[in-house]
């Protein structure tokens, strides 16, 4: 049962939005795709989450505030729980400090940017307890805002709380010191109360003088009321008003002209003082035309702060005109944001300007005429669409060249100095991805970190889909062009490609093209992959490109081995029949040439595709596609080599005899002619040997017979099975490759089967004519076994049989002594079987005939004893049993056999040499 994810730790435990946190826990998923949800303090942080293991996730916090849980959602475990919390807070952000989220600023703050702030006061409030802060310099470990959410430790605030003040300033002060501080505070309060009475006592005279002055002032006011009445000011007011009217009559015209001049001067002064406002409509229009949108934003913010709440009609009319201009600039900005191509920095500046203008124009009469929900997201979609269109345009352009190229492109198709269209397309695609995709990713990161965010909520899921779609299209186009069918192999071009994408024209590249250019294309794709890694993309996105790279590496390995296989298939053209293998006589240089091809192929594969780079795994891991492909291709190479051996063995020229000559000295074949031919062949072979020591070869003009070629092929089969194929495993191990044991064993089985087939062919080719001469030679001249006279010589047919066996022996021994026993045993068995048959067919023996037959059989049996298997021995016994026994003849037969063996000791000595 899959358990729910549990978060047991987070580091750090607090921070502002955008803080990089490490989340630890249990059951956080088995792989990156298992993670489908992550919220910190209620804010979705899945986009920035990077899954490391089932116990660790790294992410960035969102625009949250306060304490909250860390909730992980996995595909199998569902919604998890959290035993720890994260506290999010907003720092005090000034204009020169970076922030991961958008900070709403007051209008006056924006105007104050760049201005010099007032110097901080030097006043330091005295501690009310009269205690020193020594030992209390360290900050209190707990957050006092959580303990006193509604309080403050500032003595000047209405929400002052003594507990906060004591924990903040005296958390390390002893209890006795706090009691002493309380006593000090009480004494200060009491001293303030006693200070009022002492002040009166020390200034009693001054207080009495003030009271006397007040009494005198009251008496004088009473006296004035009796003399002048209770309203003495009325007469004075009337006189003053009269004088004012008289003065006005005298200076009315002068004052009117003065008022007119003052009004004119005031108007001119106002125009001069507010020149910025009146010139602003034309100024913002000119700045927008020069793409200086920062100036537009600053000027508009300044005029809104200065005149946003004015009631002056003329100012209101100018502000309305400015709002109309700003609305047009916003529309212009919205269009420019979506224009492509353009730099991401320029796009970000325009997005910030548009967001600022929209926020400043909110609440005006023209605010509702243009509603822009999320300009940053519109810019992201426009850039993603441009990237997709660029990919498609490049694909259509180069696929058109591939399909409808002119005669010039066709003539250069196989020219190694001319870059093929597919390779040009790969270079173009990787350059597009390396140049445009980072801009899209940086724009999205700026959007989600709050740098470009407006009032709308972010869309992490949609952005993730855009990123994955762009990478999938990039990989699909490259698959379509590079992983095409070649040599009848299955196409990889459609693997993992999104639906609806066009396919590359079905023009199969040659093996030479693949060998030359596939590693080049792989390097370009790896460069693009390194660019994506530096962007710190999620693993899910990087794995898409990594899959393409592994497919290219595998296809490159397959192509190199297929090329090696094609070279192996042509080895029969390079066979010179040089007997160069010292440790195994008879083997030619053909296995060594196969080894050269394999070493060259392994070195090429090591350089081109087998060396892993950043985030790449070993291609030949156990039970991987790479190991299976290597084993399959290696088995094909060894199978082709076995086919080459079979072709060389079965290949006959018109000069080669279709069957062996009938080697009979008795029925018409001149033995002297045969002897002369053999001597000529031996002389030609000795001339070809030269002075090269143990090296033996037949050149193109040497008369090497088909039987000799067949014997060389048989030697190659034995050498490959015993020595060469097992040594190939050491070759792979030395290069760090897994040993393709199964392929080697299958190839050994194949070469064994080929050896058995060729062995049967040679035995049949030699034994049939040899056996066919025995019966005619035996009954030459109407010979009858019941008419034989006394004789102590070997019969002509037996003598001829031994000569023929020696001839076959010499032919085999000249090529490879290792083949003597495998070839001579079946031939001897056939001869023994024929002798047993002939003896069983004799109807009658006289005494001399029985003695002669037994002598012949014994001499032949003793001569070929070394190469007689059990079956051949049983046939010789059967032949002797068929001949009638002669009483008391054993001694005579033994003496006769001994005498004959002495006469034919040369033939017997040849057949007694044991194979190595």
CSV table of C-alpha atoms in Angstrom, one decimal, residues 73 85 96 101 182 195 231 247 266 304 371 388 455 531 586 607 633 716 720 753 775 793 834 875 908:
chain,number,residue,atom,x,y,z
A,73,UNK,CA,0.8,15.8,-3.6
A,85,UNK,CA,5.4,25.1,9.0
A,96,UNK,CA,17.2,49.9,-4.9
A,101,UNK,CA,7.5,39.6,-6.1
A,182,UNK,CA,10.8,48.8,38.9
A,195,UNK,CA,7.8,68.7,41.6
A,231,UNK,CA,-19.3,98.9,22.8
A,247,UNK,CA,-9.4,105.9,-0.2
A,266,UNK,CA,-0.2,85.2,-11.7
A,304,UNK,CA,-0.6,62.0,-11.3
A,371,UNK,CA,-8.7,46.0,-20.5
A,388,UNK,CA,6.9,27.1,-32.9
A,455,UNK,CA,-3.2,41.9,-11.2
A,531,UNK,CA,22.3,25.3,-22.9
A,586,UNK,CA,46.4,-23.4,-42.0
A,607,UNK,CA,34.6,8.6,-29.8
A,633,UNK,CA,24.9,-6.0,-34.5
A,716,UNK,CA,39.8,-20.9,-40.3
A,720,UNK,CA,37.8,-19.1,-35.1
A,753,UNK,CA,28.0,-26.1,-38.3
A,775,UNK,CA,36.9,-52.8,-56.6
A,793,UNK,CA,53.8,-59.4,-51.8
A,834,UNK,CA,34.3,-50.8,-48.7
A,875,UNK,CA,34.8,-52.9,-40.4
A,908,UNK,CA,53.3,-46.6,-43.3
